[in-house]
Amino acid sequence: MRTGIADMVAVARIMNATLVIPQLDKSSFWQDSSTFSNIFDETHFIKSLEKDVRIVKRLPKELESLPRARKHFTSWGGLGYYEEMTTLWKEYQIIHVAKSDSRLANNDLPLDIQRLRCRALYHALRFSPSIESLGKKLVERLRSRAQRYIALHLRYEKDMLSFTGCTYGLTVAESEELRTMREKTSHWKVKNINPTEQRDAGLCPLTPKEVGIFLKALGYPPSTLIYIAAGEIYGGDSHLSELTSLFPNIVSKEMLATPKELKDFSNHASQTAALDYIISIESDIFVPSHSGNMARAVEGHRRFLGHRKTITPDRKSLVQLFDLMEAGQLEESSLSLPVMQLHRQRFGGPRRRGSGPPGIKGRVRLRLEESFYQNPYPECICKS
């Protein structure tokens, strides 16, 4: 949501257009009815970008009845693509952009456009006062419990497991439930997924047990305070206990906030995710169990704020180690050294954004490039 909005700010600038405050998706898995102003500080957003892009809260009445171009802009479009799209203004005064995610290229854009994306995302797109206030309170409560805490984005949620087809460690009934959900979700195009191949390729979220083993191998003691930044964990305590048995000092927003404080956020997954986002940004260490949209956005924001420590698990290599342990070919006491060696360069230190695997060209390469929002270096981060 955040990165898509930042992209549309930049696209509006390129096309010399007025941006209408976007309507948010209410038909996703989470069925969240939140509006833009429920999640973000609308006035601050408009004011912060007034020198870059004209933004209005709603479409002017005199334009409401006019025909509009409903456009699915291509994924990872560059400057030339959007300059060509300005021909739409010859026939229409309104362009309705049906999708906003990954609409803009990661690389090869003018420096002022790249910096505008960062200005939109890291300065203009502030959460609503109620979300900001509670988010800061929860951070303070975490700090009162321990000097340092890890924010763990444990993406072991029903929608992610169903979408990726990852069933390792689940019961037959749980696996079938996820398969049925995938079959019934029409906009998920891939239905038949081999869970073993997915896991071996490093495409599955780490399980709670695997996360626990991973953190222990990195040297974190059992007393480490860990905040779970996630929605409802699939299987509840039956799976989460595999993590809490190793790290009992685990908390969630439901444990930190009072029922009264959370009442206004109930049934609004985007707003509770915003709380997780704030707590993750402010954490001493951020660990995502899967490289999804939120994990990438948080990592990029933490880089922008001074390369705050983010540990991105090498899931493909870790799975090989875990399988060796399960087969009795590797002792857990011997796990620390290979895990530390694998992650020596995966702690969020300064580095230029990756341009994609060598030898791959065309649109496939654009898809495989590292996200601008995951690592906005060098355009938005001073070298000094």
mmCIF file of C-alpha atoms in Angstrom:
data_model
loop_
_atom_site.group_PDB
_atom_site.id
_atom_site.type_symbol
_atom_site.label_atom_id
_atom_site.label_comp_id
_atom_site.label_asym_id
_atom_site.label_seq_id
_atom_site.Cartn_x
_atom_site.Cartn_y
_atom_site.Cartn_z
ATOM 1 C CA MET A 1 0.000 0.000 0.000
ATOM 2 C CA ARG A 2 2.715 2.484 1.027
ATOM 3 C CA THR A 3 5.027 1.730 -1.880
ATOM 4 C CA GLY A 4 2.175 1.729 -4.394
ATOM 5 C CA ILE A 5 1.086 5.182 -3.236
ATOM 6 C CA ALA A 6 4.665 6.475 -3.455
ATOM 7 C CA ASP A 7 4.866 5.132 -7.021
ATOM 8 C CA MET A 8 1.660 6.960 -7.977
ATOM 9 C CA VAL A 9 3.062 10.235 -6.605
ATOM 10 C CA ALA A 10 6.046 9.830 -8.923
ATOM 11 C CA VAL A 11 3.864 8.810 -11.878
ATOM 12 C CA ALA A 12 1.650 11.878 -11.355
ATOM 13 C CA ARG A 13 4.774 14.047 -11.434
ATOM 14 C CA ILE A 14 6.042 12.429 -14.645
ATOM 15 C CA MET A 15 2.636 12.773 -16.361
ATOM 16 C CA ASN A 16 2.041 16.296 -15.035
ATOM 17 C CA ALA A 17 -1.195 15.125 -13.427
ATOM 18 C CA THR A 18 -3.176 15.942 -10.318
ATOM 19 C CA LEU A 19 -3.300 12.980 -7.959
ATOM 20 C CA VAL A 20 -6.583 12.141 -6.253
ATOM 21 C CA ILE A 21 -6.190 10.586 -2.796
ATOM 22 C CA PRO A 22 -6.451 6.879 -3.623
ATOM 23 C CA GLN A 23 -9.208 4.509 -2.654
ATOM 24 C CA LEU A 24 -7.803 1.460 -0.888
ATOM 25 C CA ASP A 25 -8.420 -2.169 -1.757
ATOM 26 C CA LYS A 26 -11.283 -3.517 0.349
ATOM 27 C CA SER A 27 -11.641 -6.907 -1.359
ATOM 28 C CA SER A 28 -8.354 -8.531 -0.337
ATOM 29 C CA PHE A 29 -8.016 -11.526 1.982
ATOM 30 C CA TRP A 30 -8.174 -9.208 5.007
ATOM 31 C CA GLN A 31 -11.505 -7.565 4.011
ATOM 32 C CA ASP A 32 -10.441 -4.247 5.562
ATOM 33 C CA SER A 33 -12.837 -1.309 5.120
ATOM 34 C CA SER A 34 -10.239 1.325 6.119
ATOM 35 C CA THR A 35 -9.998 4.518 4.081
ATOM 36 C CA PHE A 36 -6.820 6.458 3.325
ATOM 37 C CA SER A 37 -7.433 8.880 6.198
ATOM 38 C CA ASN A 38 -8.024 5.990 8.634
ATOM 39 C CA ILE A 39 -4.455 4.843 8.026
ATOM 40 C CA PHE A 40 -2.508 7.928 6.931
ATOM 41 C CA ASP A 41 -2.366 11.603 7.897
ATOM 42 C CA GLU A 42 -4.113 12.935 4.809
ATOM 43 C CA THR A 43 -3.478 16.635 5.449
ATOM 44 C CA HIS A 44 0.224 16.079 6.117
ATOM 45 C CA PHE A 45 0.515 13.986 2.937
ATOM 46 C CA ILE A 46 -0.964 16.704 0.733
ATOM 47 C CA LYS A 47 0.950 19.552 2.409
ATOM 48 C CA SER A 48 4.315 17.756 2.337
ATOM 49 C CA LEU A 49 4.171 17.198 -1.415
ATOM 50 C CA GLU A 50 2.552 20.465 -2.526
ATOM 51 C CA LYS A 51 5.772 21.655 -4.220
ATOM 52 C CA ASP A 52 6.066 18.397 -6.150
ATOM 53 C CA VAL A 53 2.573 17.221 -7.093
ATOM 54 C CA ARG A 54 -0.911 18.692 -6.792
ATOM 55 C CA ILE A 55 -2.995 16.339 -4.652
ATOM 56 C CA VAL A 56 -6.730 16.639 -3.995
ATOM 57 C CA LYS A 57 -8.878 14.707 -1.517
ATOM 58 C CA ARG A 58 -11.550 13.805 -4.052
ATOM 59 C CA LEU A 59 -12.363 14.150 -7.725
ATOM 60 C CA PRO A 60 -13.928 17.575 -8.477
ATOM 61 C CA LYS A 61 -17.695 17.365 -8.994
ATOM 62 C CA GLU A 62 -17.521 18.781 -12.517
ATOM 63 C CA LEU A 63 -15.340 15.810 -13.547
ATOM 64 C CA GLU A 64 -17.261 13.014 -11.822
ATOM 65 C CA SER A 65 -19.581 12.256 -14.745
ATOM 66 C CA LEU A 66 -16.940 12.426 -17.474
ATOM 67 C CA PRO A 67 -15.710 9.257 -19.189
ATOM 68 C CA ARG A 68 -12.367 8.090 -17.866
ATOM 69 C CA ALA A 69 -9.552 5.844 -19.037
ATOM 70 C CA ARG A 70 -9.321 2.781 -16.821
ATOM 71 C CA LYS A 71 -5.688 1.810 -17.131
ATOM 72 C CA HIS A 72 -3.565 -1.045 -15.821
ATOM 73 C CA PHE A 73 -0.135 0.540 -16.179
ATOM 74 C CA THR A 74 2.547 -1.986 -17.049
ATOM 75 C CA SER A 75 4.728 -3.354 -14.274
ATOM 76 C CA TRP A 76 8.112 -1.644 -13.788
ATOM 77 C CA GLY A 77 7.410 1.053 -16.369
ATOM 78 C CA GLY A 78 10.191 3.550 -17.036
ATOM 79 C CA LEU A 79 10.202 7.261 -17.830
ATOM 80 C CA GLY A 80 9.610 6.700 -21.548
ATOM 81 C CA TYR A 81 6.562 4.532 -20.904
ATOM 82 C CA TYR A 82 4.813 7.169 -18.810
ATOM 83 C CA GLU A 83 5.751 9.948 -21.217
ATOM 84 C CA GLU A 84 3.947 7.906 -23.888
ATOM 85 C CA MET A 85 0.959 7.478 -21.563
ATOM 86 C CA THR A 86 0.445 11.253 -21.566
ATOM 87 C CA THR A 87 -1.253 10.781 -24.964
ATOM 88 C CA LEU A 88 -4.278 9.601 -22.931
ATOM 89 C CA TRP A 89 -4.860 13.236 -21.989
ATOM 90 C CA LYS A 90 -5.887 13.932 -25.601
ATOM 91 C CA GLU A 91 -9.070 11.879 -25.106
ATOM 92 C CA TYR A 92 -9.622 11.815 -21.347
ATOM 93 C CA GLN A 93 -9.335 14.190 -18.405
ATOM 94 C CA ILE A 94 -9.302 11.354 -15.865
ATOM 95 C CA ILE A 95 -7.172 8.224 -15.693
ATOM 96 C CA HIS A 96 -8.333 5.577 -13.231
ATOM 97 C CA VAL A 97 -5.304 3.485 -12.258
ATOM 98 C CA ALA A 98 -6.700 0.106 -11.208
ATOM 99 C CA LYS A 99 -3.449 -1.235 -9.712
ATOM 100 C CA SER A 100 -0.592 0.641 -8.105
ATOM 101 C CA ASP A 101 1.870 -2.009 -6.932
ATOM 102 C CA SER A 102 5.173 -2.285 -8.830
ATOM 103 C CA ARG A 103 4.088 0.165 -11.499
ATOM 104 C CA LEU A 104 7.409 2.023 -11.607
ATOM 105 C CA ALA A 105 10.880 0.786 -12.516
ATOM 106 C CA ASN A 106 13.443 0.209 -9.798
ATOM 107 C CA ASN A 107 16.348 1.651 -11.770
ATOM 108 C CA ASP A 108 17.236 4.020 -14.629
ATOM 109 C CA LEU A 109 14.894 6.804 -13.514
ATOM 110 C CA PRO A 110 15.904 10.477 -13.125
ATOM 111 C CA LEU A 111 17.416 11.308 -9.748
ATOM 112 C CA ASP A 112 14.658 13.824 -8.916
ATOM 113 C CA ILE A 113 11.981 11.159 -9.479
ATOM 114 C CA GLN A 114 13.787 8.627 -7.283
ATOM 115 C CA ARG A 115 14.168 11.180 -4.511
ATOM 116 C CA LEU A 116 10.508 12.154 -4.850
ATOM 117 C CA ARG A 117 9.555 8.502 -4.221
ATOM 118 C CA CYS A 118 11.567 8.581 -0.995
ATOM 119 C CA ARG A 119 10.134 11.956 -0.005
ATOM 120 C CA ALA A 120 6.634 10.575 -0.498
ATOM 121 C CA LEU A 121 7.309 7.336 1.375
ATOM 122 C CA TYR A 122 9.527 8.442 4.251
ATOM 123 C CA HIS A 123 8.314 11.982 4.891
ATOM 124 C CA ALA A 124 4.859 12.583 3.436
ATOM 125 C CA LEU A 125 3.221 9.214 4.078
ATOM 126 C CA ARG A 126 2.908 9.477 7.852
ATOM 127 C CA PHE A 127 0.420 7.294 9.698
ATOM 128 C CA SER A 128 -2.727 8.822 11.192
ATOM 129 C CA PRO A 129 -2.344 10.495 14.624
ATOM 130 C CA SER A 130 -4.152 7.648 16.419
ATOM 131 C CA ILE A 131 -1.876 5.002 14.872
ATOM 132 C CA GLU A 132 1.297 7.058 15.461
ATOM 133 C CA SER A 133 0.329 7.689 19.084
ATOM 134 C CA LEU A 134 -0.396 4.067 19.969
ATOM 135 C CA GLY A 135 2.603 2.818 18.002
ATOM 136 C CA LYS A 136 4.952 5.051 20.011
ATOM 137 C CA LYS A 137 3.326 3.949 23.281
ATOM 138 C CA LEU A 138 3.901 0.295 22.428
ATOM 139 C CA VAL A 139 7.548 0.989 21.571
ATOM 140 C CA GLU A 140 7.950 2.692 24.959
ATOM 141 C CA ARG A 141 6.395 -0.314 26.700
ATOM 142 C CA LEU A 142 8.808 -2.637 24.926
ATOM 143 C CA ARG A 143 11.728 -0.430 25.993
ATOM 144 C CA SER A 144 10.519 -0.567 29.592
ATOM 145 C CA ARG A 145 10.766 -4.375 29.470
ATOM 146 C CA ALA A 146 14.244 -4.555 27.955
ATOM 147 C CA GLN A 147 16.877 -2.203 26.608
ATOM 148 C CA ARG A 148 16.809 -3.934 23.231
ATOM 149 C CA TYR A 149 14.203 -5.938 21.323
ATOM 150 C CA ILE A 150 13.903 -7.865 18.088
ATOM 151 C CA ALA A 151 10.921 -7.250 15.816
ATOM 152 C CA LEU A 152 10.176 -10.575 14.127
ATOM 153 C CA HIS A 153 7.971 -10.376 11.066
ATOM 154 C CA LEU A 154 6.685 -13.933 11.386
ATOM 155 C CA ARG A 155 4.859 -14.375 8.096
ATOM 156 C CA TYR A 156 3.452 -17.721 9.200
ATOM 157 C CA GLU A 157 -0.085 -16.663 8.410
ATOM 158 C CA LYS A 158 -2.836 -18.526 6.620
ATOM 159 C CA ASP A 159 -2.876 -16.437 3.455
ATOM 160 C CA MET A 160 0.902 -16.610 2.952
ATOM 161 C CA LEU A 161 1.115 -20.366 3.519
ATOM 162 C CA SER A 162 -1.812 -20.991 1.186
ATOM 163 C CA PHE A 163 -0.494 -18.659 -1.536
ATOM 164 C CA THR A 164 3.022 -20.151 -1.468
ATOM 165 C CA GLY A 165 1.832 -23.757 -1.054
ATOM 166 C CA CYS A 166 4.138 -24.239 1.915
ATOM 167 C CA THR A 167 2.987 -27.075 4.176
ATOM 168 C CA TYR A 168 6.176 -28.290 5.878
ATOM 169 C CA GLY A 169 5.454 -29.155 9.507
ATOM 170 C CA LEU A 170 1.677 -28.979 9.076
ATOM 171 C CA THR A 171 -0.887 -31.725 9.595
ATOM 172 C CA VAL A 172 -2.715 -33.342 6.683
ATOM 173 C CA ALA A 173 -5.894 -31.467 7.656
ATOM 174 C CA GLU A 174 -4.063 -28.112 7.772
ATOM 175 C CA SER A 175 -2.426 -28.766 4.410
ATOM 176 C CA GLU A 176 -5.799 -29.600 2.858
ATOM 177 C CA GLU A 177 -7.351 -26.445 4.318
ATOM 178 C CA LEU A 178 -4.646 -24.334 2.692
ATOM 179 C CA ARG A 179 -5.022 -26.137 -0.649
ATOM 180 C CA THR A 180 -8.781 -25.546 -0.620
ATOM 181 C CA MET A 181 -8.279 -21.854 0.146
ATOM 182 C CA ARG A 182 -5.863 -21.516 -2.779
ATOM 183 C CA GLU A 183 -8.316 -23.242 -5.114
ATOM 184 C CA LYS A 184 -11.113 -20.876 -4.104
ATOM 185 C CA THR A 185 -9.077 -17.664 -4.381
ATOM 186 C CA SER A 186 -9.657 -16.712 -8.005
ATOM 187 C CA HIS A 187 -6.925 -14.075 -8.356
ATOM 188 C CA TRP A 188 -4.217 -16.528 -7.240
ATOM 189 C CA LYS A 189 -3.298 -17.985 -10.609
ATOM 190 C CA VAL A 190 -1.019 -20.857 -9.539
ATOM 191 C CA LYS A 191 -3.066 -23.689 -8.023
ATOM 192 C CA ASN A 192 -0.869 -26.802 -8.126
ATOM 193 C CA ILE A 193 2.260 -26.272 -6.039
ATOM 194 C CA ASN A 194 4.857 -28.803 -4.932
ATOM 195 C CA PRO A 195 5.543 -27.860 -1.274
ATOM 196 C CA THR A 196 8.882 -29.705 -1.144
ATOM 197 C CA GLU A 197 10.197 -27.900 -4.214
ATOM 198 C CA GLN A 198 9.015 -24.571 -2.796
ATOM 199 C CA ARG A 199 10.810 -25.145 0.494
ATOM 200 C CA ASP A 200 14.017 -26.432 -1.136
ATOM 201 C CA ALA A 201 14.109 -23.305 -3.325
ATOM 202 C CA GLY A 202 13.872 -21.060 -0.259
ATOM 203 C CA LEU A 203 10.448 -19.744 -1.247
ATOM 204 C CA CYS A 204 8.667 -20.653 1.997
ATOM 205 C CA PRO A 205 8.457 -18.556 5.161
ATOM 206 C CA LEU A 206 10.529 -20.017 7.962
ATOM 207 C CA THR A 207 8.372 -21.899 10.455
ATOM 208 C CA PRO A 208 8.272 -20.671 14.073
ATOM 209 C CA LYS A 209 10.521 -23.598 15.030
ATOM 210 C CA GLU A 210 13.023 -22.778 12.267
ATOM 211 C CA VAL A 211 13.099 -19.113 13.319
ATOM 212 C CA GLY A 212 13.849 -20.171 16.885
ATOM 213 C CA ILE A 213 16.713 -22.434 15.811
ATOM 214 C CA PHE A 214 18.040 -19.664 13.535
ATOM 215 C CA LEU A 215 18.071 -16.982 16.248
ATOM 216 C CA LYS A 216 19.649 -19.392 18.724
ATOM 217 C CA ALA A 217 22.384 -20.210 16.194
ATOM 218 C CA LEU A 218 23.073 -16.490 15.789
ATOM 219 C CA GLY A 219 23.811 -16.355 19.505
ATOM 220 C CA TYR A 220 20.708 -14.690 20.923
ATOM 221 C CA PRO A 221 19.997 -15.874 24.494
ATOM 222 C CA PRO A 222 16.610 -17.290 25.601
ATOM 223 C CA SER A 223 15.907 -14.055 27.525
ATOM 224 C CA THR A 224 15.849 -11.988 24.298
ATOM 225 C CA LEU A 225 12.704 -9.845 24.010
ATOM 226 C CA ILE A 226 10.984 -10.616 20.712
ATOM 227 C CA TYR A 227 8.002 -8.705 19.342
ATOM 228 C CA ILE A 228 5.869 -10.681 16.859
ATOM 229 C CA ALA A 229 4.994 -8.303 14.033
ATOM 230 C CA ALA A 230 2.308 -10.294 12.247
ATOM 231 C CA GLY A 231 -1.349 -11.158 12.064
ATOM 232 C CA GLU A 232 -2.782 -14.367 13.457
ATOM 233 C CA ILE A 233 -0.218 -17.176 13.326
ATOM 234 C CA TYR A 234 -1.610 -20.215 11.513
ATOM 235 C CA GLY A 235 -2.361 -22.984 13.991
ATOM 236 C CA GLY A 236 -2.020 -20.576 16.935
ATOM 237 C CA ASP A 237 -0.122 -21.801 19.976
ATOM 238 C CA SER A 238 0.289 -25.295 18.523
ATOM 239 C CA HIS A 239 2.899 -23.878 16.110
ATOM 240 C CA LEU A 240 4.018 -20.765 17.998
ATOM 241 C CA SER A 241 4.993 -22.905 21.013
ATOM 242 C CA GLU A 242 7.871 -24.293 18.944
ATOM 243 C CA LEU A 243 9.354 -20.770 19.055
ATOM 244 C CA THR A 244 8.341 -19.813 22.600
ATOM 245 C CA SER A 245 9.959 -22.983 23.968
ATOM 246 C CA LEU A 246 13.298 -21.519 22.881
ATOM 247 C CA PHE A 247 12.491 -17.838 23.429
ATOM 248 C CA PRO A 248 9.792 -17.477 26.103
ATOM 249 C CA ASN A 249 10.081 -13.665 26.259
ATOM 250 C CA ILE A 250 7.775 -13.133 23.279
ATOM 251 C CA VAL A 251 5.111 -10.423 23.062
ATOM 252 C CA SER A 252 2.518 -9.198 20.574
ATOM 253 C CA LYS A 253 0.498 -6.014 20.307
ATOM 254 C CA GLU A 254 -2.392 -7.792 22.029
ATOM 255 C CA MET A 255 -0.110 -8.365 25.029
ATOM 256 C CA LEU A 256 1.301 -4.818 25.068
ATOM 257 C CA ALA A 257 -1.878 -2.808 24.499
ATOM 258 C CA THR A 258 -5.092 -2.804 26.496
ATOM 259 C CA PRO A 259 -8.338 -4.083 24.912
ATOM 260 C CA LYS A 260 -9.622 -0.496 25.029
ATOM 261 C CA GLU A 261 -6.608 0.793 23.097
ATOM 262 C CA LEU A 262 -7.037 -1.866 20.414
ATOM 263 C CA LYS A 263 -10.822 -1.595 20.174
ATOM 264 C CA ASP A 264 -10.837 0.988 17.365
ATOM 265 C CA PHE A 265 -8.357 -1.085 15.361
ATOM 266 C CA SER A 266 -10.230 -4.393 15.557
ATOM 267 C CA ASN A 267 -11.275 -5.817 12.159
ATOM 268 C CA HIS A 268 -8.928 -3.360 10.435
ATOM 269 C CA ALA A 269 -5.897 -5.427 9.447
ATOM 270 C CA SER A 270 -4.191 -2.545 7.644
ATOM 271 C CA GLN A 271 -4.305 -0.376 10.750
ATOM 272 C CA THR A 272 -2.920 -3.089 13.023
ATOM 273 C CA ALA A 273 -0.251 -3.805 10.393
ATOM 274 C CA ALA A 274 0.669 -0.112 10.604
ATOM 275 C CA LEU A 275 1.325 -0.589 14.341
ATOM 276 C CA ASP A 276 3.597 -3.524 13.471
ATOM 277 C CA TYR A 277 5.346 -1.334 10.898
ATOM 278 C CA ILE A 278 6.105 1.401 13.450
ATOM 279 C CA ILE A 279 7.366 -1.088 16.037
ATOM 280 C CA SER A 280 9.489 -2.835 13.399
ATOM 281 C CA ILE A 281 11.054 0.424 12.195
ATOM 282 C CA GLU A 282 11.984 1.387 15.761
ATOM 283 C CA SER A 283 13.316 -2.039 16.804
ATOM 284 C CA ASP A 284 16.988 -2.689 17.501
ATOM 285 C CA ILE A 285 16.929 -5.646 15.129
ATOM 286 C CA PHE A 286 14.402 -6.561 12.445
ATOM 287 C CA VAL A 287 14.116 -10.175 11.251
ATOM 288 C CA PRO A 288 11.657 -11.115 8.474
ATOM 289 C CA SER A 289 10.818 -14.806 8.085
ATOM 290 C CA HIS A 290 9.854 -14.193 4.437
ATOM 291 C CA SER A 291 10.786 -11.547 1.859
ATOM 292 C CA GLY A 292 7.274 -10.188 1.295
ATOM 293 C CA ASN A 293 6.070 -6.644 0.640
ATOM 294 C CA MET A 294 6.107 -5.484 4.256
ATOM 295 C CA ALA A 295 9.495 -7.039 4.976
ATOM 296 C CA ARG A 296 11.033 -5.263 1.982
ATOM 297 C CA ALA A 297 9.402 -1.940 2.856
ATOM 298 C CA VAL A 298 10.580 -2.105 6.472
ATOM 299 C CA GLU A 299 14.108 -3.076 5.423
ATOM 300 C CA GLY A 300 14.289 -0.128 3.015
ATOM 301 C CA HIS A 301 12.934 2.311 5.602
ATOM 302 C CA ARG A 302 15.483 1.100 8.150
ATOM 303 C CA ARG A 303 18.259 1.560 5.570
ATOM 304 C CA PHE A 304 17.028 5.097 4.927
ATOM 305 C CA LEU A 305 17.150 5.840 8.673
ATOM 306 C CA GLY A 306 20.818 4.877 8.928
ATOM 307 C CA HIS A 307 21.107 1.198 8.023
ATOM 308 C CA ARG A 308 19.501 -0.065 11.196
ATOM 309 C CA LYS A 309 20.268 -3.730 11.746
ATOM 310 C CA THR A 310 18.115 -6.023 9.613
ATOM 311 C CA ILE A 311 18.863 -9.745 9.429
ATOM 312 C CA THR A 312 17.503 -11.360 6.264
ATOM 313 C CA PRO A 313 17.620 -15.161 6.573
ATOM 314 C CA ASP A 314 19.136 -17.118 3.692
ATOM 315 C CA ARG A 315 16.160 -19.473 3.625
ATOM 316 C CA LYS A 316 17.428 -21.758 0.856
ATOM 317 C CA SER A 317 20.713 -22.463 2.661
ATOM 318 C CA LEU A 318 19.062 -22.689 6.073
ATOM 319 C CA VAL A 319 16.619 -25.355 4.874
ATOM 320 C CA GLN A 320 19.569 -27.514 3.790
ATOM 321 C CA LEU A 321 21.097 -27.183 7.270
ATOM 322 C CA PHE A 322 17.792 -27.906 9.005
ATOM 323 C CA ASP A 323 17.304 -31.023 6.890
ATOM 324 C CA LEU A 324 20.787 -32.239 7.820
ATOM 325 C CA MET A 325 19.886 -31.771 11.489
ATOM 326 C CA GLU A 326 16.620 -33.654 11.045
ATOM 327 C CA ALA A 327 18.492 -36.520 9.364
ATOM 328 C CA GLY A 328 20.931 -36.677 12.284
ATOM 329 C CA GLN A 329 23.874 -35.598 10.100
ATOM 330 C CA LEU A 330 24.439 -32.267 11.880
ATOM 331 C CA GLU A 331 24.356 -31.537 15.590
ATOM 332 C CA GLU A 332 22.531 -28.392 16.713
ATOM 333 C CA SER A 333 25.621 -27.481 18.712
ATOM 334 C CA SER A 334 27.554 -27.314 15.418
ATOM 335 C CA LEU A 335 24.994 -25.102 13.661
ATOM 336 C CA SER A 336 26.194 -21.698 14.856
ATOM 337 C CA LEU A 337 29.357 -21.467 12.740
ATOM 338 C CA PRO A 338 27.773 -22.202 9.318
ATOM 339 C CA VAL A 339 24.793 -19.937 10.117
ATOM 340 C CA MET A 340 27.079 -17.066 11.105
ATOM 341 C CA GLN A 341 29.174 -17.550 7.972
ATOM 342 C CA LEU A 342 26.084 -17.594 5.745
ATOM 343 C CA HIS A 343 24.785 -14.333 7.191
ATOM 344 C CA ARG A 344 27.984 -12.339 7.503
ATOM 345 C CA GLN A 345 26.801 -9.981 4.737
ATOM 346 C CA ARG A 346 23.068 -10.129 5.569
ATOM 347 C CA PHE A 347 22.848 -7.724 8.508
ATOM 348 C CA GLY A 348 21.608 -4.653 6.624
ATOM 349 C CA GLY A 349 24.930 -2.893 6.121
ATOM 350 C CA PRO A 350 25.379 -0.252 3.382
ATOM 351 C CA ARG A 351 25.468 -1.614 -0.165
ATOM 352 C CA ARG A 352 24.249 -0.565 -3.575
ATOM 353 C CA ARG A 353 20.916 -1.892 -4.784
ATOM 354 C CA GLY A 354 21.174 -5.146 -6.748
ATOM 355 C CA SER A 355 20.434 -4.847 -10.472
ATOM 356 C CA GLY A 356 19.273 -8.428 -11.015
ATOM 357 C CA PRO A 357 20.918 -11.756 -11.887
ATOM 358 C CA PRO A 358 23.548 -11.670 -14.667
ATOM 359 C CA GLY A 359 22.624 -13.040 -18.072
ATOM 360 C CA ILE A 360 18.890 -12.334 -17.745
ATOM 361 C CA LYS A 361 17.342 -9.630 -19.923
ATOM 362 C CA GLY A 362 13.972 -8.122 -20.740
ATOM 363 C CA ARG A 363 10.947 -7.992 -18.466
ATOM 364 C CA VAL A 364 12.096 -11.033 -16.477
ATOM 365 C CA ARG A 365 15.168 -9.076 -15.403
ATOM 366 C CA LEU A 366 13.024 -6.129 -14.296
ATOM 367 C CA ARG A 367 10.978 -8.477 -12.111
ATOM 368 C CA LEU A 368 14.097 -9.953 -10.509
ATOM 369 C CA GLU A 369 15.825 -6.661 -9.737
ATOM 370 C CA GLU A 370 16.078 -5.705 -6.094
ATOM 371 C CA SER A 371 13.200 -3.435 -5.140
ATOM 372 C CA PHE A 372 13.967 0.278 -4.951
ATOM 373 C CA TYR A 373 11.946 0.397 -1.742
ATOM 374 C CA GLN A 374 13.971 -2.452 -0.232
ATOM 375 C CA ASN A 375 17.213 -0.552 -0.773
ATOM 376 C CA PRO A 376 16.988 3.108 -1.852
ATOM 377 C CA TYR A 377 20.793 3.409 -1.933
ATOM 378 C CA PRO A 378 22.416 5.384 -3.487
ATOM 379 C CA GLU A 379 19.707 7.814 -4.645
ATOM 380 C CA CYS A 380 18.154 8.588 -1.259
ATOM 381 C CA ILE A 381 20.952 7.858 1.218
ATOM 382 C CA CYS A 382 23.905 10.203 1.661
ATOM 383 C CA LYS A 383 27.283 8.515 1.220
ATOM 384 C CA SER A 384 28.595 10.246 4.351
#
